[in-house]
PDB file of C-alpha atoms and ligand atoms in Angstrom:
ATOM      1  CA  MET A  19      -0.475  33.835  -6.241  1.00 77.00           C
ATOM      2  CA  ASP A  20      -1.133  30.728  -4.110  1.00 96.00           C
ATOM      3  CA  VAL A  21       1.273  27.930  -4.977  1.00 97.00           C
ATOM      4  CA  VAL A  22      -1.461  25.508  -3.932  1.00 98.00           C
ATOM      5  CA  ARG A  23      -5.068  26.544  -4.567  1.00 97.00           C
ATOM      6  CA  SER A  24      -8.045  25.047  -2.791  1.00 97.00           C
ATOM      7  CA  GLU A  25     -11.695  25.449  -3.707  1.00 97.00           C
ATOM      8  CA  ARG A  26     -14.914  23.748  -2.704  1.00 96.00           C
ATOM      9  CA  ARG A  27     -17.110  21.923  -5.219  1.00 96.00           C
ATOM     10  CA  GLY A  28     -19.987  21.030  -2.908  1.00 95.00           C
ATOM     11  CA  ALA A  29     -18.628  18.486  -0.454  1.00 96.00           C
ATOM     12  CA  VAL A  30     -15.445  17.997  -2.500  1.00 98.00           C
ATOM     13  CA  ALA A  31     -12.251  19.983  -1.911  1.00 98.00           C
ATOM     14  CA  LEU A  32     -10.398  20.520  -5.187  1.00 98.00           C
ATOM     15  CA  VAL A  33      -6.736  21.177  -4.423  1.00 98.00           C
ATOM     16  CA  THR A  34      -4.548  22.328  -7.322  1.00 98.00           C
ATOM     17  CA  LEU A  35      -0.759  22.619  -7.396  1.00 98.00           C
ATOM     18  CA  ASN A  36      -0.182  25.992  -8.962  1.00 98.00           C
ATOM     19  CA  ARG A  37       3.416  26.552 -10.089  1.00 98.00           C
ATOM     20  CA  PRO A  38       2.875  25.707 -13.764  1.00 98.00           C
ATOM     21  CA  GLN A  39       5.950  27.702 -14.835  1.00 98.00           C
ATOM     22  CA  ALA A  40       8.068  25.117 -12.942  1.00 98.00           C
ATOM     23  CA  LEU A  41       5.794  22.168 -13.834  1.00 98.00           C
ATOM     24  CA  ASN A  42       4.522  22.305 -10.236  1.00 98.00           C
ATOM     25  CA  ALA A  43       7.920  21.335  -8.836  1.00 98.00           C
ATOM     26  CA  LEU A  44       7.806  20.865  -5.083  1.00 98.00           C
ATOM     27  CA  ASP A  45       9.875  23.332  -3.068  1.00 98.00           C
ATOM     28  CA  VAL A  46       9.613  24.059   0.662  1.00 98.00           C
ATOM     29  CA  ALA A  47       6.820  26.628   0.187  1.00 98.00           C
ATOM     30  CA  THR A  48       4.780  24.220  -1.956  1.00 98.00           C
ATOM     31  CA  LEU A  49       5.202  21.317   0.483  1.00 98.00           C
ATOM     32  CA  GLU A  50       4.197  23.587   3.364  1.00 98.00           C
ATOM     33  CA  ALA A  51       1.197  24.827   1.370  1.00 98.00           C
ATOM     34  CA  ILE A  52       0.113  21.223   0.699  1.00 98.00           C
ATOM     35  CA  ALA A  53       0.293  20.511   4.442  1.00 98.00           C
ATOM     36  CA  THR A  54      -1.698  23.694   5.159  1.00 98.00           C
ATOM     37  CA  ARG A  55      -4.412  22.823   2.622  1.00 98.00           C
ATOM     38  CA  VAL A  56      -4.662  19.297   3.969  1.00 98.00           C
ATOM     39  CA  GLY A  57      -4.972  20.684   7.508  1.00 98.00           C
ATOM     40  CA  GLU A  58      -7.802  23.004   6.397  1.00 97.00           C
ATOM     41  CA  VAL A  59      -9.643  20.074   4.831  1.00 97.00           C
ATOM     42  CA  ALA A  60      -9.135  17.984   7.979  1.00 97.00           C
ATOM     43  CA  ARG A  61     -10.754  20.725  10.083  1.00 97.00           C
ATOM     44  CA  ASP A  62     -13.701  21.343   7.727  1.00 96.00           C
ATOM     45  CA  PRO A  63     -16.567  18.950   8.523  1.00 93.00           C
ATOM     46  CA  GLY A  64     -18.299  19.956   5.270  1.00 95.00           C
ATOM     47  CA  VAL A  65     -15.579  18.371   3.137  1.00 97.00           C
ATOM     48  CA  ARG A  66     -16.202  14.695   2.440  1.00 97.00           C
ATOM     49  CA  ALA A  67     -13.595  14.005  -0.276  1.00 98.00           C
ATOM     50  CA  LEU A  68     -10.542  15.611  -1.843  1.00 98.00           C
ATOM     51  CA  VAL A  69      -9.292  15.716  -5.424  1.00 98.00           C
ATOM     52  CA  LEU A  70      -5.678  16.742  -6.013  1.00 98.00           C
ATOM     53  CA  THR A  71      -4.479  17.884  -9.426  1.00 98.00           C
ATOM     54  CA  GLY A  72      -1.931  20.144 -11.128  1.00 98.00           C
ATOM     55  CA  GLU A  73      -2.303  23.362 -13.085  1.00 98.00           C
ATOM     56  CA  GLY A  74      -0.918  23.265 -16.620  1.00 98.00           C
ATOM     57  CA  ARG A  75       0.820  20.336 -18.278  1.00 97.00           C
ATOM     58  CA  ALA A  76       2.136  18.623 -15.146  1.00 98.00           C
ATOM     59  CA  PHE A  77       0.700  17.090 -12.004  1.00 98.00           C
ATOM     60  CA  ALA A  78       4.115  17.705 -10.429  1.00 98.00           C
ATOM     61  CA  ALA A  79       7.518  17.159 -12.066  1.00 98.00           C
ATOM     62  CA  GLY A  80       9.138  16.302  -8.741  1.00 98.00           C
ATOM     63  CA  ALA A  81      11.043  17.994  -5.985  1.00 98.00           C
ATOM     64  CA  ASP A  82      12.411  21.365  -7.074  1.00 98.00           C
ATOM     65  CA  ILE A  83      15.870  20.626  -8.456  1.00 98.00           C
ATOM     66  CA  ALA A  84      17.007  24.258  -8.400  1.00 98.00           C
ATOM     67  CA  ALA A  85      16.011  24.534  -4.740  1.00 98.00           C
ATOM     68  CA  MET A  86      17.804  21.265  -3.892  1.00 98.00           C
ATOM     69  CA  ARG A  87      21.072  21.981  -5.711  1.00 98.00           C
ATOM     70  CA  PRO A  88      22.759  23.822  -2.786  1.00 98.00           C
ATOM     71  CA  PHE A  89      21.577  21.313  -0.164  1.00 98.00           C
ATOM     72  CA  GLY A  90      23.967  19.386   2.027  1.00 98.00           C
ATOM     73  CA  ALA A  91      22.946  16.214   3.823  1.00 98.00           C
ATOM     74  CA  VAL A  92      21.398  18.134   6.732  1.00 98.00           C
ATOM     75  CA  GLU A  93      19.186  20.296   4.504  1.00 98.00           C
ATOM     76  CA  ALA A  94      18.280  17.267   2.363  1.00 98.00           C
ATOM     77  CA  GLY A  95      17.211  15.358   5.461  1.00 98.00           C
ATOM     78  CA  GLU A  96      15.019  18.254   6.603  1.00 98.00           C
ATOM     79  CA  PHE A  97      13.504  18.531   3.123  1.00 98.00           C
ATOM     80  CA  SER A  98      12.758  14.807   2.988  1.00 98.00           C
ATOM     81  CA  ARG A  99      11.157  14.888   6.421  1.00 98.00           C
ATOM     82  CA  LEU A 100       9.023  17.901   5.438  1.00 98.00           C
ATOM     83  CA  GLY A 101       7.790  16.066   2.331  1.00 98.00           C
ATOM     84  CA  HIS A 102       7.077  12.940   4.363  1.00 98.00           C
ATOM     85  CA  ARG A 103       5.128  14.951   6.956  1.00 98.00           C
ATOM     86  CA  ALA A 104       3.015  16.674   4.298  1.00 98.00           C
ATOM     87  CA  PHE A 105       2.336  13.443   2.387  1.00 98.00           C
ATOM     88  CA  ALA A 106       1.574  11.474   5.570  1.00 98.00           C
ATOM     89  CA  ALA A 107      -0.998  14.138   6.509  1.00 98.00           C
ATOM     90  CA  LEU A 108      -2.598  13.637   3.097  1.00 98.00           C
ATOM     91  CA  GLU A 109      -2.460   9.858   3.355  1.00 97.00           C
ATOM     92  CA  ASN A 110      -4.047   9.887   6.810  1.00 96.00           C
ATOM     93  CA  LEU A 111      -6.764  12.409   6.008  1.00 97.00           C
ATOM     94  CA  GLY A 112     -10.131  11.158   7.259  1.00 95.00           C
ATOM     95  CA  VAL A 113     -11.765  11.650   3.857  1.00 97.00           C
ATOM     96  CA  PRO A 114     -10.951   9.820   0.629  1.00 98.00           C
ATOM     97  CA  THR A 115      -8.406  11.453  -1.671  1.00 98.00           C
ATOM     98  CA  ILE A 116      -8.091  11.040  -5.444  1.00 98.00           C
ATOM     99  CA  ALA A 117      -5.059  12.170  -7.443  1.00 99.00           C
ATOM    100  CA  ALA A 118      -6.175  13.399 -10.865  1.00 99.00           C
ATOM    101  CA  VAL A 119      -2.850  13.080 -12.697  1.00 98.00           C
ATOM    102  CA  ASN A 120      -3.124  15.406 -15.657  1.00 98.00           C
ATOM    103  CA  GLY A 121       0.468  15.238 -16.959  1.00 98.00           C
ATOM    104  CA  TYR A 122       3.931  14.563 -15.579  1.00 98.00           C
ATOM    105  CA  ALA A 123       3.975  12.875 -12.158  1.00 99.00           C
ATOM    106  CA  LEU A 124       7.702  12.443 -11.647  1.00 98.00           C
ATOM    107  CA  GLY A 125       9.820  11.931  -8.548  1.00 98.00           C
ATOM    108  CA  GLY A 126       8.095  13.752  -5.696  1.00 98.00           C
ATOM    109  CA  GLY A 127       5.082  14.190  -8.003  1.00 98.00           C
ATOM    110  CA  CYS A 128       4.643  10.437  -8.401  1.00 98.00           C
ATOM    111  CA  GLU A 129       5.201  10.077  -4.653  1.00 98.00           C
ATOM    112  CA  LEU A 130       2.517  12.696  -3.999  1.00 98.00           C
ATOM    113  CA  ALA A 131       0.043  10.840  -6.231  1.00 98.00           C
ATOM    114  CA  CYS A 132       0.857   7.609  -4.347  1.00 98.00           C
ATOM    115  CA  ALA A 133       0.005   9.335  -1.046  1.00 98.00           C
ATOM    116  CA  CYS A 134      -3.568   9.701  -2.343  1.00 98.00           C
ATOM    117  CA  ASP A 135      -6.025   6.847  -1.914  1.00 98.00           C
ATOM    118  CA  TRP A 136      -6.130   6.203  -5.622  1.00 98.00           C
ATOM    119  CA  ILE A 137      -5.045   7.698  -8.917  1.00 98.00           C
ATOM    120  CA  TYR A 138      -7.052   8.587 -11.995  1.00 99.00           C
ATOM    121  CA  ALA A 139      -4.840   9.502 -14.923  1.00 98.00           C
ATOM    122  CA  SER A 140      -5.182  11.436 -18.130  1.00 98.00           C
ATOM    123  CA  ALA A 141      -4.087   9.573 -21.233  1.00 98.00           C
ATOM    124  CA  LYS A 142      -1.328  12.228 -21.352  1.00 97.00           C
ATOM    125  CA  ALA A 143       0.018  11.345 -17.890  1.00 98.00           C
ATOM    126  CA  ARG A 144       3.625  10.243 -17.514  1.00 98.00           C
ATOM    127  CA  PHE A 145       4.870   8.650 -14.299  1.00 98.00           C
ATOM    128  CA  GLY A 146       8.389   8.028 -13.111  1.00 98.00           C
ATOM    129  CA  GLN A 147      10.985   8.205 -10.357  1.00 98.00           C
ATOM    130  CA  PRO A 148      13.877   9.862 -12.209  1.00 98.00           C
ATOM    131  CA  GLU A 149      15.978  10.544  -9.089  1.00 98.00           C
ATOM    132  CA  VAL A 150      18.820   8.237 -10.171  1.00 98.00           C
ATOM    133  CA  ASN A 151      19.318  10.528 -13.186  1.00 98.00           C
ATOM    134  CA  LEU A 152      20.264  13.213 -10.649  1.00 98.00           C
ATOM    135  CA  GLY A 153      22.443  10.971  -8.507  1.00 98.00           C
ATOM    136  CA  ILE A 154      19.905  10.757  -5.678  1.00 98.00           C
ATOM    137  CA  VAL A 155      17.193   8.380  -4.473  1.00 98.00           C
ATOM    138  CA  PRO A 156      13.462   9.039  -3.986  1.00 98.00           C
ATOM    139  CA  GLY A 157      12.885  11.146  -0.886  1.00 98.00           C
ATOM    140  CA  PHE A 158       9.134  11.450  -0.359  1.00 98.00           C
ATOM    141  CA  GLY A 159       8.014   7.803  -0.221  1.00 97.00           C
ATOM    142  CA  GLY A 160       8.986   6.386  -3.624  1.00 95.00           C
ATOM    143  CA  THR A 161      10.749   3.414  -2.084  1.00 96.00           C
ATOM    144  CA  SER A 162       7.810   2.581   0.166  1.00 96.00           C
ATOM    145  CA  ARG A 163       4.392   3.694  -1.136  1.00 97.00           C
ATOM    146  CA  LEU A 164       5.209   2.868  -4.757  1.00 98.00           C
ATOM    147  CA  VAL A 165       6.265  -0.661  -3.732  1.00 97.00           C
ATOM    148  CA  ARG A 166       2.924  -1.216  -2.052  1.00 96.00           C
ATOM    149  CA  ARG A 167       1.016   0.076  -5.023  1.00 97.00           C
ATOM    150  CA  VAL A 168       2.723  -1.754  -7.869  1.00 98.00           C
ATOM    151  CA  GLY A 169       4.763  -4.502  -6.173  1.00 97.00           C
ATOM    152  CA  VAL A 170       8.477  -4.749  -5.616  1.00 98.00           C
ATOM    153  CA  ALA A 171       9.615  -5.693  -9.139  1.00 98.00           C
ATOM    154  CA  TRP A 172       7.798  -2.853 -10.932  1.00 98.00           C
ATOM    155  CA  ALA A 173       8.901  -0.404  -8.228  1.00 98.00           C
ATOM    156  CA  LYS A 174      12.507  -1.504  -8.701  1.00 98.00           C
ATOM    157  CA  GLU A 175      12.279  -1.162 -12.482  1.00 98.00           C
ATOM    158  CA  ILE A 176      10.756   2.326 -12.201  1.00 98.00           C
ATOM    159  CA  VAL A 177      13.124   3.577  -9.479  1.00 98.00           C
ATOM    160  CA  LEU A 178      16.353   1.942 -10.681  1.00 98.00           C
ATOM    161  CA  THR A 179      15.972   2.812 -14.372  1.00 98.00           C
ATOM    162  CA  GLY A 180      14.611   6.327 -13.781  1.00 98.00           C
ATOM    163  CA  GLU A 181      12.627   5.923 -17.027  1.00 98.00           C
ATOM    164  CA  MET A 182       9.151   7.400 -17.449  1.00 98.00           C
ATOM    165  CA  ILE A 183       6.184   5.124 -18.054  1.00 98.00           C
ATOM    166  CA  ASP A 184       3.086   6.128 -19.978  1.00 98.00           C
ATOM    167  CA  ALA A 185      -0.494   6.130 -18.764  1.00 98.00           C
ATOM    168  CA  ASP A 186      -1.359   2.761 -20.340  1.00 98.00           C
ATOM    169  CA  LEU A 187       1.445   0.988 -18.526  1.00 98.00           C
ATOM    170  CA  ALA A 188       0.579   2.816 -15.291  1.00 98.00           C
ATOM    171  CA  LEU A 189      -2.939   1.445 -15.649  1.00 98.00           C
ATOM    172  CA  ARG A 190      -1.749  -2.096 -16.352  1.00 98.00           C
ATOM    173  CA  ILE A 191       0.504  -2.250 -13.291  1.00 98.00           C
ATOM    174  CA  GLY A 192      -2.130  -0.772 -10.983  1.00 98.00           C
ATOM    175  CA  LEU A 193      -0.452   2.579 -10.423  1.00 98.00           C
ATOM    176  CA  ALA A 194      -3.474   4.340 -11.935  1.00 98.00           C
ATOM    177  CA  ASN A 195      -6.930   2.887 -11.295  1.00 98.00           C
ATOM    178  CA  ARG A 196      -8.500   4.375 -14.441  1.00 98.00           C
ATOM    179  CA  LEU A 197      -7.554   6.399 -17.524  1.00 98.00           C
ATOM    180  CA  PHE A 198      -9.580   9.205 -19.044  1.00 98.00           C
ATOM    181  CA  ALA A 199      -9.319  11.562 -21.978  1.00 98.00           C
ATOM    182  CA  PRO A 200      -7.498  14.707 -20.784  1.00 98.00           C
ATOM    183  CA  GLU A 201     -10.584  16.903 -21.068  1.00 98.00           C
ATOM    184  CA  GLU A 202     -12.643  14.434 -18.996  1.00 98.00           C
ATOM    185  CA  LEU A 203     -10.174  13.676 -16.215  1.00 98.00           C
ATOM    186  CA  LEU A 204     -11.098  16.338 -13.677  1.00 98.00           C
ATOM    187  CA  GLU A 205     -14.830  15.971 -14.113  1.00 98.00           C
ATOM    188  CA  LYS A 206     -14.542  12.154 -13.701  1.00 98.00           C
ATOM    189  CA  ALA A 207     -12.375  12.525 -10.585  1.00 98.00           C
ATOM    190  CA  ILE A 208     -14.785  15.035  -9.051  1.00 98.00           C
ATOM    191  CA  ALA A 209     -17.764  12.797  -9.922  1.00 98.00           C
ATOM    192  CA  ALA A 210     -16.073   9.853  -8.174  1.00 98.00           C
ATOM    193  CA  ALA A 211     -15.299  12.053  -5.173  1.00 98.00           C
ATOM    194  CA  GLU A 212     -18.930  13.253  -5.055  1.00 98.00           C
ATOM    195  CA  ALA A 213     -20.143   9.654  -5.161  1.00 97.00           C
ATOM    196  CA  VAL A 214     -17.982   8.733  -2.145  1.00 97.00           C
ATOM    197  CA  ALA A 215     -18.973  11.982  -0.430  1.00 96.00           C
ATOM    198  CA  ALA A 216     -22.600  10.851  -0.507  1.00 95.00           C
ATOM    199  CA  LYS A 217     -21.848   7.691   1.533  1.00 97.00           C
ATOM    200  CA  GLY A 218     -21.824   7.514   5.313  1.00 96.00           C
ATOM    201  CA  PRO A 219     -18.758   9.607   6.182  1.00 96.00           C
ATOM    202  CA  LEU A 220     -17.963   7.781   9.431  1.00 97.00           C
ATOM    203  CA  ALA A 221     -18.081   4.456   7.611  1.00 98.00           C
ATOM    204  CA  VAL A 222     -15.896   5.731   4.757  1.00 97.00           C
ATOM    205  CA  ALA A 223     -13.352   7.144   7.216  1.00 97.00           C
ATOM    206  CA  ALA A 224     -13.332   3.960   9.296  1.00 98.00           C
ATOM    207  CA  ALA A 225     -12.918   1.732   6.218  1.00 98.00           C
ATOM    208  CA  LYS A 226     -10.036   3.909   5.015  1.00 97.00           C
ATOM    209  CA  ARG A 227      -8.353   3.722   8.451  1.00 97.00           C
ATOM    210  CA  VAL A 228      -8.711  -0.049   8.673  1.00 97.00           C
ATOM    211  CA  ILE A 229      -7.239  -0.575   5.194  1.00 97.00           C
ATOM    212  CA  GLN A 230      -4.466   1.966   5.820  1.00 95.00           C
ATOM    213  CA  HIS A 231      -3.356   0.611   9.184  1.00 95.00           C
ATOM    214  CA  GLY A 232      -4.337  -2.990   8.476  1.00 96.00           C
ATOM    215  CA  GLN A 233      -1.784  -3.220   5.690  1.00 93.00           C
ATOM    216  CA  ASP A 234       0.944  -2.353   8.218  1.00 91.00           C
ATOM    217  CA  ALA A 235      -0.192  -5.118  10.561  1.00 96.00           C
ATOM    218  CA  ASP A 236      -0.158  -8.909  10.265  1.00 96.00           C
ATOM    219  CA  ALA A 237      -3.318 -10.584   8.944  1.00 96.00           C
ATOM    220  CA  HIS A 238      -4.604 -11.471  12.418  1.00 97.00           C
ATOM    221  CA  VAL A 239      -4.276  -7.910  13.751  1.00 97.00           C
ATOM    222  CA  ALA A 240      -5.743  -6.512  10.514  1.00 97.00           C
ATOM    223  CA  ASN A 241      -8.775  -8.764  10.899  1.00 97.00           C
ATOM    224  CA  VAL A 242      -9.219  -7.732  14.545  1.00 98.00           C
ATOM    225  CA  LEU A 243      -9.044  -4.057  13.478  1.00 97.00           C
ATOM    226  CA  GLU A 244     -11.840  -4.763  11.021  1.00 98.00           C
ATOM    227  CA  GLN A 245     -13.963  -6.535  13.625  1.00 98.00           C
ATOM    228  CA  GLU A 246     -13.608  -3.590  16.005  1.00 98.00           C
ATOM    229  CA  ALA A 247     -14.481  -1.062  13.286  1.00 98.00           C
ATOM    230  CA  PHE A 248     -17.469  -3.178  12.259  1.00 98.00           C
ATOM    231  CA  ALA A 249     -18.744  -3.235  15.831  1.00 98.00           C
ATOM    232  CA  ALA A 250     -18.145   0.501  16.322  1.00 98.00           C
ATOM    233  CA  ALA A 251     -20.159   1.309  13.179  1.00 98.00           C
ATOM    234  CA  PHE A 252     -23.230  -0.117  14.908  1.00 98.00           C
ATOM    235  CA  ALA A 253     -22.981   2.626  17.539  1.00 98.00           C
ATOM    236  CA  THR A 254     -23.534   5.353  14.915  1.00 98.00           C
ATOM    237  CA  GLU A 255     -26.760   7.082  13.900  1.00 98.00           C
ATOM    238  CA  ASP A 256     -25.609   6.732  10.293  1.00 98.00           C
ATOM    239  CA  ARG A 257     -25.771   2.937  10.352  1.00 98.00           C
ATOM    240  CA  ALA A 258     -29.329   3.032  11.790  1.00 98.00           C
ATOM    241  CA  GLU A 259     -30.268   5.493   9.036  1.00 98.00           C
ATOM    242  CA  GLY A 260     -28.515   3.447   6.327  1.00 98.00           C
ATOM    243  CA  MET A 261     -30.238   0.188   7.213  1.00 98.00           C
ATOM    244  CA  THR A 262     -33.636   1.799   7.847  1.00 98.00           C
ATOM    245  CA  ALA A 263     -33.465   3.698   4.549  1.00 98.00           C
ATOM    246  CA  PHE A 264     -32.635   0.471   2.710  1.00 98.00           C
ATOM    247  CA  LEU A 265     -35.567  -1.364   4.258  1.00 98.00           C
ATOM    248  CA  ASP A 266     -37.880   1.634   3.677  1.00 98.00           C
ATOM    249  CA  LYS A 267     -36.706   1.731   0.028  1.00 98.00           C
ATOM    250  CA  ARG A 268     -35.552   5.365   0.219  1.00 98.00           C
ATOM    251  CA  ALA A 269     -32.212   7.172  -0.060  1.00 96.00           C
ATOM    252  CA  PRO A 270     -30.348   7.508   3.253  1.00 97.00           C
ATOM    253  CA  VAL A 271     -29.546  10.886   4.780  1.00 96.00           C
ATOM    254  CA  PHE A 272     -26.214  10.532   6.567  1.00 96.00           C
ATOM    255  CA  LYS A 273     -25.236  13.048   9.229  1.00 94.00           C
ATOM    256  CA  GLY A 274     -21.784  11.815  10.171  1.00 94.00           C
ATOM    257  CA  ARG A 275     -22.959  10.978  13.697  1.00 96.00           C
TER     258      ARG A 275
HETATM  259  N1  CAA B 316      12.506  21.152 -10.441  1.00 76.43           N
HETATM  260  C1  CAA B 316      12.655  22.435 -10.802  1.00 76.43           C
HETATM  261  N2  CAA B 316      12.246  22.919 -11.999  1.00 76.43           N
HETATM  262  C2  CAA B 316      11.667  22.051 -12.857  1.00 76.43           C
HETATM  263  C3  CAA B 316      11.474  20.696 -12.530  1.00 76.43           C
HETATM  264  C4  CAA B 316      11.915  20.253 -11.262  1.00 76.43           C
HETATM  265  N3  CAA B 316      11.731  18.986 -10.828  1.00 76.43           N
HETATM  266  N4  CAA B 316      10.890  20.075 -13.577  1.00 76.43           N
HETATM  267  C5  CAA B 316      10.721  21.034 -14.518  1.00 76.43           C
HETATM  268  N5  CAA B 316      11.178  22.215 -14.082  1.00 76.43           N
HETATM  269  C6  CAA B 316      11.202  23.511 -14.801  1.00 76.43           C
HETATM  270  C7  CAA B 316      12.277  23.526 -15.862  1.00 76.43           C
HETATM  271  O1  CAA B 316      13.535  23.847 -15.293  1.00 76.43           O
HETATM  272  C8  CAA B 316      11.745  24.596 -16.785  1.00 76.43           C
HETATM  273  O2  CAA B 316      12.004  25.844 -16.210  1.00 76.43           O
HETATM  274  P1  CAA B 316      12.506  27.081 -17.171  1.00 76.43           P
HETATM  275  O3  CAA B 316      11.347  27.302 -18.115  1.00 76.43           O
HETATM  276  O4  CAA B 316      12.705  28.191 -16.198  1.00 76.43           O
HETATM  277  O5  CAA B 316      13.723  26.593 -17.876  1.00 76.43           O
HETATM  278  C9  CAA B 316      10.231  24.381 -16.724  1.00 76.43           C
HETATM  279  O6  CAA B 316       9.984  23.653 -15.506  1.00 76.43           O
HETATM  280  C10 CAA B 316       9.705  23.553 -17.879  1.00 76.43           C
HETATM  281  O7  CAA B 316      10.436  22.343 -17.929  1.00 76.43           O
HETATM  282  P2  CAA B 316      11.188  21.841 -19.243  1.00 76.43           P
HETATM  283  O8  CAA B 316      11.613  22.979 -20.091  1.00 76.43           O
HETATM  284  O9  CAA B 316      12.261  20.885 -18.819  1.00 76.43           O
HETATM  285  O10 CAA B 316       9.985  21.077 -19.962  1.00 76.43           O
HETATM  286  P3  CAA B 316      10.083  19.832 -20.965  1.00 76.43           P
HETATM  287  O11 CAA B 316       8.723  19.654 -21.529  1.00 76.43           O
HETATM  288  O12 CAA B 316      11.235  19.978 -21.907  1.00 76.43           O
HETATM  289  O13 CAA B 316      10.421  18.567 -20.025  1.00 76.43           O
HETATM  290  C11 CAA B 316      10.197  17.169 -18.065  1.00 76.43           C
HETATM  291  C12 CAA B 316       9.500  18.141 -19.038  1.00 76.43           C
HETATM  292  C13 CAA B 316      10.547  15.872 -18.795  1.00 76.43           C
HETATM  293  C14 CAA B 316       9.205  16.866 -16.958  1.00 76.43           C
HETATM  294  C15 CAA B 316      11.482  17.812 -17.510  1.00 76.43           C
HETATM  295  O14 CAA B 316      11.156  19.101 -17.029  1.00 76.43           O
HETATM  296  C16 CAA B 316      12.119  17.058 -16.395  1.00 76.43           C
HETATM  297  O15 CAA B 316      12.773  16.058 -16.636  1.00 76.43           O
HETATM  298  N6  CAA B 316      11.977  17.542 -15.144  1.00 76.43           N
HETATM  299  C17 CAA B 316      12.666  17.002 -14.008  1.00 76.43           C
HETATM  300  C18 CAA B 316      12.011  15.727 -13.529  1.00 76.43           C
HETATM  301  C19 CAA B 316      12.767  15.156 -12.357  1.00 76.43           C
HETATM  302  O16 CAA B 316      13.939  14.821 -12.430  1.00 76.43           O
HETATM  303  N7  CAA B 316      12.054  14.997 -11.215  1.00 76.43           N
HETATM  304  C20 CAA B 316      12.620  14.428 -10.011  1.00 76.43           C
HETATM  305  C21 CAA B 316      13.114  15.486  -9.093  1.00 76.43           C
HETATM  306  S1  CAA B 316      13.989  14.810  -7.722  1.00 76.43           S
HETATM  307  C22 CAA B 316      12.776  14.343  -6.616  1.00 76.43           C
HETATM  308  O17 CAA B 316      11.598  14.449  -6.866  1.00 76.43           O
HETATM  309  C23 CAA B 316      13.296  13.797  -5.315  1.00 76.43           C
HETATM  310  C24 CAA B 316      12.278  13.304  -4.357  1.00 76.43           C
HETATM  311  O18 CAA B 316      11.758  12.220  -4.463  1.00 76.43           O
HETATM  312  C25 CAA B 316      11.946  14.099  -3.186  1.00 76.43           C
END
């Protein structure tokens, strides 16, 4: 049984964490499988968007506590770096990524959702960084990506209290972009991914890169990055097609060239 399944729905890769018996807890094999699936998507030019979800009643209930119990500092450091590598690969994927959070997204699970471009949540979703309950701190980006998503005060409340928050609060603080009924979540996430997949893929990838790297730069550098990406877009066949199709009043056919 694959601990992380991947299937194609047209131009959308649907990636599903598949250890429901452990609420999709993230052990070494699962983190490596995430990195492998992300690598496959990166190499497949037919994939234009990715949706990540969890099998069963959790998105992911965090790093695998049973696997971590025997760790010393050296093993913990290796584990943290593995998680960071896998999540950075996801974050830097050239296609947009949507986390469809179907249930618990705790600890490493919340961090995994935050490595996606945005989060859609089921009304049943529960988010949290419960590491302090275990005497540890977040290890896969909870002190960095979560801060950027919800701001420093909410991130501190979530990380320092270790308490779960419900889907409504996640929506209000901007952790989740939208909420859906549980039975609708996946179909809505895939529909959103299909909609983005129909846009010019070079433009979508460039816009994602500029936002991603621009937020790490000062405003001046971020604006220069945008100007360069804007200019580069004019060298693509897709932009000629997009503008011509608009003026011809027809739908564009983008080739990613
Ligand atoms: N690691 C390993 N196993 C886990 C797990 C985890 N993070 N979360 C759940 N499981 C396992 C349980 O041990 C249980 O296994 P058994 O059936 O073999 O006993 C199974 O999944 C079902 O879980 P529960 O019986 O606990 O289900 P519940 O409905 O009573 O509670 C829950 C659900 C509130 C999510 C609870 O499972 C829970 O609190 N899980 C731990 C959450 C957590 O602390 N996550 C942070 C981990 S640390 C981390 O992630 C560090 C980092 O940043 C890298």
